[in-house]
GROMACS .gro file of C-alpha atoms in nm:
model
  379
    1MET     CA    1   2.390   1.179   1.456
    2PHE     CA    2   2.354   1.270   1.090
    3LYS     CA    3   2.630   1.391   0.864
    4PHE     CA    4   2.535   1.607   0.567
    5ASN     CA    5   2.590   1.413   0.244
    6GLU     CA    6   2.513   1.566  -0.094
    7LYS     CA    7   2.564   1.244  -0.289
    8PRO     CA    8   2.349   0.991  -0.103
    9LYS     CA    9   2.280   0.773  -0.411
   10TYR     CA   10   2.031   0.492  -0.358
   11ARG     CA   11   2.139   0.140  -0.452
   12ALA     CA   12   1.894  -0.145  -0.506
   13HIS     CA   13   2.083  -0.398  -0.291
   14GLU     CA   14   2.035  -0.167   0.011
   15ASP     CA   15   1.657  -0.203  -0.008
   16THR     CA   16   1.532  -0.281   0.345
   17PHE     CA   17   1.204  -0.411   0.200
   18ILE     CA   18   1.357  -0.620  -0.078
   19LEU     CA   19   1.111  -0.908  -0.024
   20LEU     CA   20   0.815  -0.681  -0.098
   21ARG     CA   21   0.982  -0.552  -0.413
   22LYS     CA   22   1.070  -0.894  -0.550
   23LEU     CA   23   0.735  -1.056  -0.470
   24PHE     CA   24   0.494  -0.784  -0.572
   25TYR     CA   25   0.680  -0.562  -0.818
   26GLU     CA   26   0.943  -0.768  -0.998
   27TYR     CA   27   0.748  -1.095  -1.006
   28GLY     CA   28   0.429  -0.901  -1.084
   29HIS     CA   29   0.592  -0.779  -1.406
   30THR     CA   30   0.705  -1.119  -1.529
   31ARG     CA   31   0.550  -1.278  -1.835
   32ILE     CA   32   0.416  -1.579  -1.640
   33TYR     CA   33   0.231  -1.357  -1.392
   34LYS     CA   34   0.069  -1.150  -1.668
   35ILE     CA   35  -0.049  -1.466  -1.848
   36LEU     CA   36  -0.186  -1.624  -1.530
   37ASN     CA   37  -0.350  -1.296  -1.432
   38LYS     CA   38  -0.532  -1.266  -1.765
   39TYR     CA   39  -0.653  -1.628  -1.758
   40ASN     CA   40  -0.773  -1.586  -1.400
   41ILE     CA   41  -0.961  -1.269  -1.497
   42TYR     CA   42  -1.137  -1.457  -1.780
   43LEU     CA   43  -1.219  -1.745  -1.546
   44HIS     CA   44  -1.364  -1.528  -1.270
   45LEU     CA   45  -1.558  -1.315  -1.520
   46CYS     CA   46  -1.715  -1.632  -1.660
   47VAL     CA   47  -1.804  -1.753  -1.309
   48HIS     CA   48  -1.961  -1.414  -1.229
   49PHE     CA   49  -2.159  -1.432  -1.555
   50PHE     CA   50  -2.293  -1.778  -1.465
   51GLN     CA   51  -2.388  -1.651  -1.117
   52PHE     CA   52  -2.580  -1.355  -1.258
   53TYR     CA   53  -2.755  -1.584  -1.505
   54TYR     CA   54  -2.847  -1.825  -1.223
   55ILE     CA   55  -2.995  -1.538  -1.019
   56TYR     CA   56  -3.192  -1.431  -1.328
   57ARG     CA   57  -3.332  -1.785  -1.364
   58HIS     CA   58  -3.388  -1.829  -0.988
   59PRO     CA   59  -3.475  -1.482  -0.850
   60HIS     CA   60  -3.581  -1.620  -0.508
   61THR     CA   61  -3.235  -1.751  -0.419
   62ASP     CA   62  -3.120  -1.655  -0.067
   63MET     CA   63  -2.825  -1.433  -0.160
   64LEU     CA   64  -2.767  -1.297   0.192
   65LYS     CA   65  -2.590  -1.620   0.286
   66TYR     CA   66  -2.345  -1.591  -0.004
   67SER     CA   67  -2.319  -1.213  -0.029
   68SER     CA   68  -2.000  -1.174   0.181
   69THR     CA   69  -1.791  -1.421  -0.020
   70TRP     CA   70  -1.941  -1.295  -0.347
   71ILE     CA   71  -1.822  -0.942  -0.259
   72ILE     CA   72  -1.479  -1.080  -0.165
   73MET     CA   73  -1.450  -1.249  -0.505
   74THR     CA   74  -1.558  -0.922  -0.669
   75PHE     CA   75  -1.274  -0.753  -0.478
   76VAL     CA   76  -1.027  -1.015  -0.603
   77LEU     CA   77  -1.148  -0.976  -0.962
   78THR     CA   78  -1.126  -0.596  -0.934
   79SER     CA   79  -0.770  -0.620  -0.798
   80MET     CA   80  -0.660  -0.837  -1.090
   81ILE     CA   81  -0.814  -0.596  -1.344
   82LEU     CA   82  -0.668  -0.287  -1.175
   83SER     CA   83  -0.321  -0.443  -1.173
   84ILE     CA   84  -0.336  -0.431  -1.554
   85VAL     CA   85  -0.505  -0.092  -1.583
   86LEU     CA   86  -0.263   0.080  -1.342
   87ASP     CA   87   0.053  -0.099  -1.454
   88LYS     CA   88   0.204   0.200  -1.638
   89ARG     CA   89   0.130   0.441  -1.353
   90ILE     CA   90   0.289   0.206  -1.100
   91ASN     CA   91   0.599   0.178  -1.320
   92LYS     CA   92   0.630   0.559  -1.333
   93VAL     CA   93   0.614   0.582  -0.954
   94TYR     CA   94   0.883   0.317  -0.909
   95GLU     CA   95   1.107   0.470  -1.175
   96ALA     CA   96   1.079   0.808  -1.001
   97MET     CA   97   1.161   0.648  -0.667
   98GLU     CA   98   1.469   0.474  -0.803
   99SER     CA   99   1.607   0.800  -0.942
  100LYS     CA  100   1.529   1.020  -0.639
  101LEU     CA  101   1.572   0.800  -0.332
  102TRP     CA  102   1.865   0.851  -0.097
  103SER     CA  103   2.075   0.568   0.038
  104ILE     CA  104   2.031   0.480   0.406
  105HIS     CA  105   2.412   0.481   0.419
  106SER     CA  106   2.414   0.854   0.352
  107VAL     CA  107   2.402   0.881   0.731
  108ASN     CA  108   2.637   0.735   0.989
  109ALA     CA  109   2.637   0.366   1.080
  110HIS     CA  110   2.431   0.413   1.399
  111VAL     CA  111   2.137   0.581   1.222
  112SER     CA  112   2.162   0.340   0.931
  113LYS     CA  113   2.140   0.046   1.170
  114LYS     CA  114   1.842   0.207   1.341
  115ILE     CA  115   1.659   0.232   1.006
  116LYS     CA  116   1.738  -0.133   0.926
  117ASN     CA  117   1.616  -0.253   1.267
  118LYS     CA  118   1.295  -0.053   1.234
  119SER     CA  119   1.236  -0.196   0.887
  120LYS     CA  120   1.310  -0.548   1.008
  121LYS     CA  121   1.063  -0.507   1.294
  122PHE     CA  122   0.792  -0.393   1.053
  123ASN     CA  123   0.864  -0.688   0.822
  124TYR     CA  124   0.827  -0.938   1.106
  125LEU     CA  125   0.519  -0.778   1.261
  126PHE     CA  126   0.322  -0.713   0.943
  127THR     CA  127   0.472  -0.830   0.613
  128TYR     CA  128   0.565  -1.189   0.700
  129THR     CA  129   0.252  -1.238   0.909
  130LEU     CA  130   0.027  -1.120   0.627
  131LEU     CA  131   0.206  -1.336   0.370
  132VAL     CA  132   0.156  -1.643   0.590
  133VAL     CA  133  -0.213  -1.561   0.644
  134ALA     CA  134  -0.268  -1.497   0.271
  135GLY     CA  135  -0.098  -1.827   0.185
  136ALA     CA  136  -0.303  -2.014   0.445
  137LEU     CA  137  -0.618  -1.847   0.309
  138GLY     CA  138  -0.546  -1.988  -0.036
  139VAL     CA  139  -0.466  -2.337   0.099
  140VAL     CA  140  -0.775  -2.376   0.322
  141HIS     CA  141  -0.996  -2.285   0.025
  142LEU     CA  142  -0.886  -2.594  -0.166
  143ALA     CA  143  -1.188  -2.820  -0.215
  144ILE     CA  144  -0.997  -3.125  -0.080
  145TRP     CA  145  -1.061  -3.001   0.276
  146GLY     CA  146  -1.436  -3.008   0.235
  147SER     CA  147  -1.722  -2.862   0.034
  148LEU     CA  148  -1.761  -2.487   0.002
  149ASP     CA  149  -2.131  -2.494  -0.085
  150ASP     CA  150  -2.229  -2.329   0.244
  151MET     CA  151  -2.019  -2.019   0.174
  152TYR     CA  152  -1.971  -1.976  -0.200
  153PHE     CA  153  -2.252  -1.917  -0.445
  154SER     CA  154  -2.032  -2.040  -0.728
  155VAL     CA  155  -2.061  -2.402  -0.602
  156LEU     CA  156  -2.441  -2.385  -0.629
  157THR     CA  157  -2.402  -2.242  -0.979
  158PHE     CA  158  -2.162  -2.517  -1.088
  159LYS     CA  159  -2.404  -2.788  -0.973
  160ALA     CA  160  -2.694  -2.625  -1.157
  161PHE     CA  161  -2.513  -2.583  -1.492
  162PHE     CA  162  -2.258  -2.867  -1.504
  163GLY     CA  163  -2.421  -3.151  -1.313
  164SER     CA  164  -2.183  -3.442  -1.254
  165TRP     CA  165  -1.888  -3.238  -1.388
  166SER     CA  166  -1.939  -2.974  -1.121
  167THR     CA  167  -1.698  -3.145  -0.878
  168VAL     CA  168  -1.410  -3.128  -1.127
  169ILE     CA  169  -1.485  -2.765  -1.212
  170GLU     CA  170  -1.518  -2.680  -0.841
  171HIS     CA  171  -1.174  -2.826  -0.763
  172PHE     CA  172  -1.016  -2.644  -1.056
  173TYR     CA  173  -1.184  -2.313  -0.967
  174PHE     CA  174  -1.078  -2.315  -0.603
  175CYS     CA  175  -0.722  -2.418  -0.694
  176THR     CA  176  -0.693  -2.071  -0.849
  177PHE     CA  177  -0.750  -1.918  -0.504
  178LEU     CA  178  -0.378  -1.942  -0.424
  179PHE     CA  179  -0.309  -1.709  -0.716
  180ALA     CA  180  -0.619  -1.504  -0.631
  181ALA     CA  181  -0.494  -1.451  -0.276
  182TYR     CA  182  -0.165  -1.320  -0.415
  183SER     CA  183  -0.336  -1.091  -0.668
  184SER     CA  184  -0.577  -0.950  -0.411
  185ILE     CA  185  -0.294  -0.826  -0.186
  186ARG     CA  186  -0.055  -0.717  -0.464
  187LEU     CA  187  -0.189  -0.363  -0.507
  188PRO     CA  188  -0.206  -0.292  -0.131
  189PHE     CA  189   0.151  -0.420  -0.095
  190LEU     CA  190   0.277  -0.207  -0.384
  191LEU     CA  191   0.123   0.091  -0.209
  192LEU     CA  192   0.273  -0.023   0.121
  193TYR     CA  193   0.622  -0.059  -0.032
  194SER     CA  194   0.609   0.296  -0.168
  195LEU     CA  195   0.484   0.445   0.160
  196LEU     CA  196   0.751   0.269   0.365
  197HIS     CA  197   1.030   0.401   0.144
  198LEU     CA  198   0.884   0.752   0.146
  199GLU     CA  199   0.879   0.741   0.525
  200ILE     CA  200   1.252   0.654   0.530
  201GLN     CA  201   1.327   0.929   0.277
  202PHE     CA  202   1.153   1.196   0.483
  203PHE     CA  203   1.342   1.070   0.789
  204LEU     CA  204   1.670   1.113   0.599
  205LEU     CA  205   1.562   1.454   0.471
  206ASN     CA  206   1.477   1.573   0.822
  207GLY     CA  207   1.819   1.460   0.943
  208HIS     CA  208   1.993   1.650   0.664
  209ILE     CA  209   1.793   1.962   0.745
  210LEU     CA  210   1.919   1.954   1.104
  211CYS     CA  211   2.276   1.927   0.973
  212ILE     CA  212   2.263   2.235   0.748
  213SER     CA  213   2.472   2.446   0.985
  214ARG     CA  214   2.523   2.221   1.284
  215ASN     CA  215   2.903   2.218   1.282
  216VAL     CA  216   2.948   2.589   1.212
  217LYS     CA  217   3.053   2.808   1.504
  218VAL     CA  218   2.840   3.115   1.574
  219GLU     CA  219   3.134   3.353   1.544
  220ASN     CA  220   3.200   3.225   1.189
  221MET     CA  221   2.846   3.273   1.065
  222HIS     CA  222   2.921   3.616   0.920
  223ASP     CA  223   3.161   3.459   0.670
  224TRP     CA  224   3.021   3.490   0.316
  225VAL     CA  225   3.158   3.148   0.215
  226ILE     CA  226   2.978   2.976   0.504
  227GLN     CA  227   2.649   3.151   0.424
  228LYS     CA  228   2.686   3.043   0.061
  229ASP     CA  229   2.743   2.685   0.176
  230ILE     CA  230   2.429   2.702   0.394
  231GLU     CA  231   2.233   2.834   0.094
  232ARG     CA  232   2.354   2.544  -0.120
  233LYS     CA  233   2.250   2.292   0.146
  234ILE     CA  234   1.904   2.448   0.189
  235ILE     CA  235   1.846   2.438  -0.189
  236PHE     CA  236   1.966   2.076  -0.194
  237CYS     CA  237   1.708   1.982   0.072
  238ILE     CA  238   1.431   2.181  -0.099
  239LYS     CA  239   1.494   1.996  -0.427
  240GLN     CA  240   1.466   1.661  -0.251
  241HIS     CA  241   1.150   1.771  -0.071
  242ILE     CA  242   0.993   1.873  -0.404
  243ALA     CA  243   1.097   1.542  -0.564
  244LEU     CA  244   0.938   1.342  -0.281
  245ARG     CA  245   0.619   1.550  -0.300
  246ARG     CA  246   0.597   1.479  -0.674
  247ILE     CA  247   0.625   1.105  -0.609
  248ILE     CA  248   0.348   1.136  -0.351
  249ILE     CA  249   0.125   1.314  -0.605
  250GLN     CA  250   0.187   1.031  -0.855
  251LEU     CA  251   0.106   0.780  -0.584
  252PHE     CA  252  -0.210   0.969  -0.492
  253ASP     CA  253  -0.326   0.952  -0.855
  254ILE     CA  254  -0.327   0.573  -0.814
  255ILE     CA  255  -0.487   0.581  -0.470
  256LYS     CA  256  -0.774   0.808  -0.577
  257ILE     CA  257  -0.868   0.543  -0.837
  258THR     CA  258  -0.840   0.236  -0.613
  259MET     CA  259  -0.945   0.373  -0.275
  260PRO     CA  260  -1.312   0.457  -0.358
  261ILE     CA  261  -1.364   0.115  -0.518
  262PHE     CA  262  -1.203  -0.083  -0.238
  263LEU     CA  263  -1.368   0.121   0.039
  264PHE     CA  264  -1.708   0.073  -0.121
  265LEU     CA  265  -1.653  -0.305  -0.150
  266ALA     CA  266  -1.511  -0.313   0.205
  267CYS     CA  267  -1.821  -0.144   0.346
  268LEU     CA  268  -2.053  -0.384   0.165
  269GLY     CA  269  -1.834  -0.677   0.267
  270CYS     CA  270  -1.843  -0.579   0.636
  271VAL     CA  271  -2.222  -0.560   0.635
  272ALA     CA  272  -2.255  -0.891   0.447
  273LEU     CA  273  -2.003  -1.059   0.679
  274MET     CA  274  -2.198  -0.945   0.984
  275VAL     CA  275  -2.516  -1.092   0.833
  276LEU     CA  276  -2.337  -1.422   0.767
  277ILE     CA  277  -2.204  -1.439   1.125
  278LEU     CA  278  -2.530  -1.336   1.295
  279VAL     CA  279  -2.775  -1.533   1.081
  280HIS     CA  280  -2.598  -1.830   0.922
  281LEU     CA  281  -2.304  -1.903   1.154
  282GLN     CA  282  -2.458  -2.219   1.304
  283SER     CA  283  -2.521  -2.370   0.960
  284LEU     CA  284  -2.156  -2.344   0.851
  285HIS     CA  285  -1.925  -2.648   0.846
  286ALA     CA  286  -1.620  -2.659   1.073
  287ILE     CA  287  -1.382  -2.606   0.779
  288SER     CA  288  -1.595  -2.311   0.667
  289LEU     CA  289  -1.542  -2.149   1.007
  290VAL     CA  290  -1.166  -2.190   0.958
  291ARG     CA  291  -1.194  -2.030   0.613
  292LEU     CA  292  -1.402  -1.748   0.755
  293PHE     CA  293  -1.142  -1.691   1.027
  294PHE     CA  294  -0.860  -1.652   0.772
  295ILE     CA  295  -1.074  -1.421   0.556
  296VAL     CA  296  -1.133  -1.189   0.852
  297CYS     CA  297  -0.765  -1.203   0.959
  298ALA     CA  298  -0.641  -1.123   0.608
  299ASN     CA  299  -0.877  -0.826   0.572
  300LEU     CA  300  -0.785  -0.684   0.911
  301LEU     CA  301  -0.411  -0.727   0.850
  302ILE     CA  302  -0.424  -0.561   0.505
  303THR     CA  303  -0.618  -0.266   0.647
  304TRP     CA  304  -0.392  -0.227   0.950
  305THR     CA  305  -0.069  -0.264   0.750
  306VAL     CA  306  -0.158   0.005   0.493
  307CYS     CA  307  -0.291   0.236   0.766
  308GLU     CA  308   0.029   0.187   0.968
  309ALA     CA  309   0.235   0.298   0.668
  310GLY     CA  310   0.003   0.593   0.605
  311GLN     CA  311   0.033   0.705   0.968
  312ARG     CA  312   0.412   0.686   0.949
  313ILE     CA  313   0.410   0.915   0.644
  314ILE     CA  314   0.196   1.167   0.835
  315ASP     CA  315   0.430   1.156   1.136
  316GLU     CA  316   0.753   1.187   0.936
  317THR     CA  317   0.632   1.461   0.699
  318GLY     CA  318   0.502   1.652   1.002
  319ALA     CA  319   0.850   1.628   1.152
  320THR     CA  320   0.994   1.815   0.850
  321PHE     CA  321   0.845   2.142   0.970
  322ASP     CA  322   0.973   2.075   1.323
  323SER     CA  323   1.323   2.016   1.185
  324LEU     CA  324   1.313   2.347   0.997
  325VAL     CA  325   1.204   2.530   1.312
  326LYS     CA  326   1.506   2.392   1.496
  327CYS     CA  327   1.749   2.538   1.244
  328PRO     CA  328   1.962   2.831   1.380
  329TRP     CA  329   1.803   3.074   1.132
  330TYR     CA  330   1.892   3.375   1.349
  331SER     CA  331   2.255   3.330   1.242
  332TRP     CA  332   2.177   3.313   0.871
  333ASN     CA  333   2.174   3.598   0.623
  334THR     CA  334   1.855   3.743   0.473
  335LYS     CA  335   1.858   3.527   0.160
  336ASN     CA  336   1.890   3.204   0.358
  337ARG     CA  337   1.612   3.312   0.593
  338ARG     CA  338   1.384   3.371   0.295
  339LEU     CA  339   1.466   3.026   0.159
  340LEU     CA  340   1.388   2.879   0.501
  341VAL     CA  341   1.051   3.058   0.513
  342ILE     CA  342   0.960   2.925   0.167
  343PHE     CA  343   1.062   2.574   0.276
  344MET     CA  344   0.854   2.604   0.593
  345LEU     CA  345   0.547   2.721   0.399
  346ASN     CA  346   0.571   2.418   0.170
  347SER     CA  347   0.601   2.176   0.463
  348ARG     CA  348   0.368   2.336   0.718
  349LYS     CA  349   0.112   2.054   0.684
  350PRO     CA  350   0.189   1.682   0.705
  351VAL     CA  351   0.130   1.481   0.389
  352SER     CA  352  -0.168   1.247   0.410
  353PHE     CA  353  -0.372   1.046   0.164
  354TYR     CA  354  -0.713   1.200   0.212
  355LEU     CA  355  -1.025   1.108   0.019
  356ALA     CA  356  -1.381   1.224   0.091
  357GLY     CA  357  -1.323   1.258   0.466
  358ILE     CA  358  -1.131   0.929   0.491
  359THR     CA  359  -0.758   0.936   0.564
  360VAL     CA  360  -0.517   0.643   0.532
  361ASP     CA  361  -0.404   0.639   0.896
  362TYR     CA  362  -0.489   0.469   1.226
  363THR     CA  363  -0.843   0.611   1.227
  364LEU     CA  364  -0.930   0.416   0.911
  365THR     CA  365  -0.895   0.089   1.102
  366VAL     CA  366  -1.190   0.177   1.324
  367LYS     CA  367  -1.407   0.375   1.081
  368VAL     CA  368  -1.672   0.228   0.853
  369HIS     CA  369  -1.820   0.477   0.607
  370ILE     CA  370  -2.120   0.365   0.410
  371GLU     CA  371  -2.117   0.659   0.170
  372VAL     CA  372  -1.943   0.617  -0.166
  373PRO     CA  373  -1.619   0.824  -0.166
  374PHE     CA  374  -1.512   1.068  -0.436
  375PRO     CA  375  -1.169   1.219  -0.510
  376SER     CA  376  -1.044   1.509  -0.303
  377GLU     CA  377  -0.700   1.663  -0.272
  378ILE     CA  378  -0.386   1.599  -0.072
  379ILE     CA  379  -0.379   1.782   0.257
   0.00000   0.00000   0.00000
């Protein structure tokens, strides 16, 4: 059971997703990461330039075989560039979260433990699994396990332009895949971290709403002091609801930039991957099949993890209206009833990240839209 707490200050050491924060936010803002990120961007841009030049010189090259991995590398390059472009916006979101989040200890020990267990379950099911898969993806792409010439167009390009030095360049290039694997999942994980905390915050808000007048006896409701206390608690919850909605709007400003790009690349990648599997599967080496397996697993896990977090936001923000309906409004005075109606109007629809008919929820895991998305508005 909740207990109403008007000073539920958030403290960093209470973060139930501390691993995500340290790996993808704190480490992602270190000097060494920024230097490595820039050098990797230059490297992959140069490789893309050589590939385009090779296609220009050899227009009859069979690109269908290499199209899936070429699109994946374009996704990785895009992720690294966007991490620089969106850095200031991401910082603003995290600063707003740190100032507005409530502590999970603002509730009693039983509910706090329930939140921790739920967070721990999510970490084991999704976060740790995806980190292991992403790490394995980077390791199996090392050239020491076997040639990558049957999957990556860059190997063909290296041989054409660098001759006997191509082996050295190939080893160096694919050694950067460990960092590339990290960079490619950094933005989705930053989004995931924000969504998971917002879900907890709406859960806490809903609990506080139910506690507005829970312990007040019906016969005492006519007391002016009690009605004033109820008014103060309603306003307190409304302020938090507005603060969380503002964070969501800031987050959506980031999503509406990244989501169309990544969905477009994902659609092309799915088509290219199907072509690779249906047409060229038998010509792939055994190690290439292992690499292909980890590529598919990583993509599916990233999609499912973000969609899981998006669905939780929809469920928890939808529960806000249900919590308001359960309030004993019939015992409140006219002013408090009006405040309740305003609150209900502002929370009548669940919050979802919606873009051009595509919502970040469970349905996204089974939908493939070929059209190019464009920004819409939060519903």
